[in-house]
Amino acid sequence: MEDFSEFVGLSRPTVSKYFNDPSSVRKKTRNTIEEALKKSGFRPNLFAVNLNRRRSNIIGVVIPNSLDPFYMALTRRIELIANEAGFLAFVLSSDGRSSMEDNAIKTLKSMNVAGAIIAPLGVRSRQVTLEQLGEAIPLVYVDSPIDESSAFVGTDNHQSFGLIVDYLCRSGEPPCYFGMPHVNTNAEKRVSAYRESMKRLNIEPRVITVSDHSTWDFEDFAFQEANRLFERLELLPTRTILCANDRLAFGIIAAAWQRGIKVGHGSEYDLRVAGHDDHPLSRYACPPITTVAQNYNEIGRLAIELLLGKLTDNENPKRRSDRVFLKSELMLRQSA
């Protein structure tokens, strides 16, 4: 910055003022600096600038899986709104591993981020690391809450499972439940929501026993487990399977097709399969998957707006706690 200031022939404070807000300097000065930028190719080191600020304009985002369409849609929404508010969203993936989540959090701390949005692993998260980060900056959790009091934006699993369980029970055999691997707290919260929904209807919950394998490759996990189940189809608790998410439903439908088991709604079919989330490809599966739709865009919008609100809350942003649970919408398709 000093070299550039000397090159342009202006004081360093004036140049710094321009980079913080170009409109804060006179038009003649702005034109001089911008002409010098073209000639020199100089760009300030964003991370160095933010380390020197009392509060940076970087917002950290940590997600468990950067390839999952849910997290892709979520981060895209966060990035767009953060950018409009003058912030840069810096996204890191924990790749489903607690050690990687730890490293991501330490990276955010070293970057002097203003705040962070985190989709925690939960069952694998190292609580102390997250607590230490929360003492330093405002945090908002998404997708799976870390505890019962921290700021959180996500889906109301009790409402969404109540919706689809009620439909499946009214339209055919009551559903048995195919759970997700224990990669975050959603695994427990969703099976609990299923059990409660069945009990409200005075129907015995039936949870399929699956292997205790921790993986984010949900499709393959479900495909392998379903192949094992379908070896003796007559032992299935019911001919309706409700999956913890749509990606599991993809695997089950693929395994059923391979074995000649017809999936769909009606007397001519052998099995009904339903999911949760409304994965972007659910409507294009064969058959299209009956599911409940999470509002990805709204989760992202509310999370970033909640965080921005905390950053401008002069009273006590670290202690302010907001929890938002969004309702889902039933999506009726041919699979169930």
Steps between C-alpha positions, in 0.01 A plus 500: 500500500788735580667424166173569319446823693844619390426389142172691483641804684243505782518436872440150629193608709340640184566179306369287791191717515437433129530121542262503797245711310579649156216751535664648812770678300463785248430407140835638381684292762294194413581536131872538579503183712300298247731604218800396711333165571471435127867581442641315802261206528510547879235340719505518880540172690144440619598276790775732620257793490244308703757393760570868568134590543319493832228311317554353156250479215545123468230257610603139550284208388572138599302215343539121528492416130562744215356260238161453666236701306341624823823661619580626149166684484539624857847649451405659168216688670726604788771623264260712296343677799835545677642660188207741473565604862870566430633174646699217348382146585796264536380137477683200646397133509558264792457205262301322772803474731532659844874564450425691180224693676751595770749617238232702319403678822864575583545639149205733546643624831837569337325704228331730752155431350216725615261208562424151376221272379565136582326175406654290780564129500347505846561147622864531391552867569747594765279721712788693656631622164157632403445656841832680478411636157159609630667698779700695244244566223124468431399156372190365328452125455305352209357158406575318828503694831800456727294547818165629619589867543741620230380706202369257239311494169372174356207272426239407759544122480197436720275694263649351182492139618153549644390616156638207301423232760138615509476485119663156473272355769188641333595385151622146563698285741661698786870561434799332653805724537836477325749719690805691388857429615590676824695784341325784685222562751234477230538121511354487851260792465334357190446148635360660816263716290385188311430311825303790646296541182405131496410499868272801450305286255501207745706290260806304608823649357711253300866595459707291259832390647790616280874472545677751723714644223593868503504628142371793294460273199130454580400357163751214513429438868127461431562294185712247691266484799190469280656213305545320829140572602355397165653154522196424716244760401229320695677592825460875445276642778281672239505560124544874553849634576554854625862611461678756716594686180453479124854386433423180692185460291713513182702201624194300605320559170813396306531178704129427448528549122799267486296226668186555295305652791253756369494827695196725481156583633221258416401134519721404205818602687701303757640781712451867583806715572491857637776739598572833667666826381382524136844446351527688164502168312210340691245600238715337230549163673328194360242510644501862621528507880223602738668716763479812714677812377750690712522865404873521424491862389306614804735320741796673336328840493390490863837370620702778337247767600504373858880513504508849347252608767732370770793688347307828528353424845691734727344370821651153520522308174678203659212428737217565262336167409242449229357169384298468180333172396348506153202297387524263203260432214375157391602408144281217364657297221479147358734315741245502783 
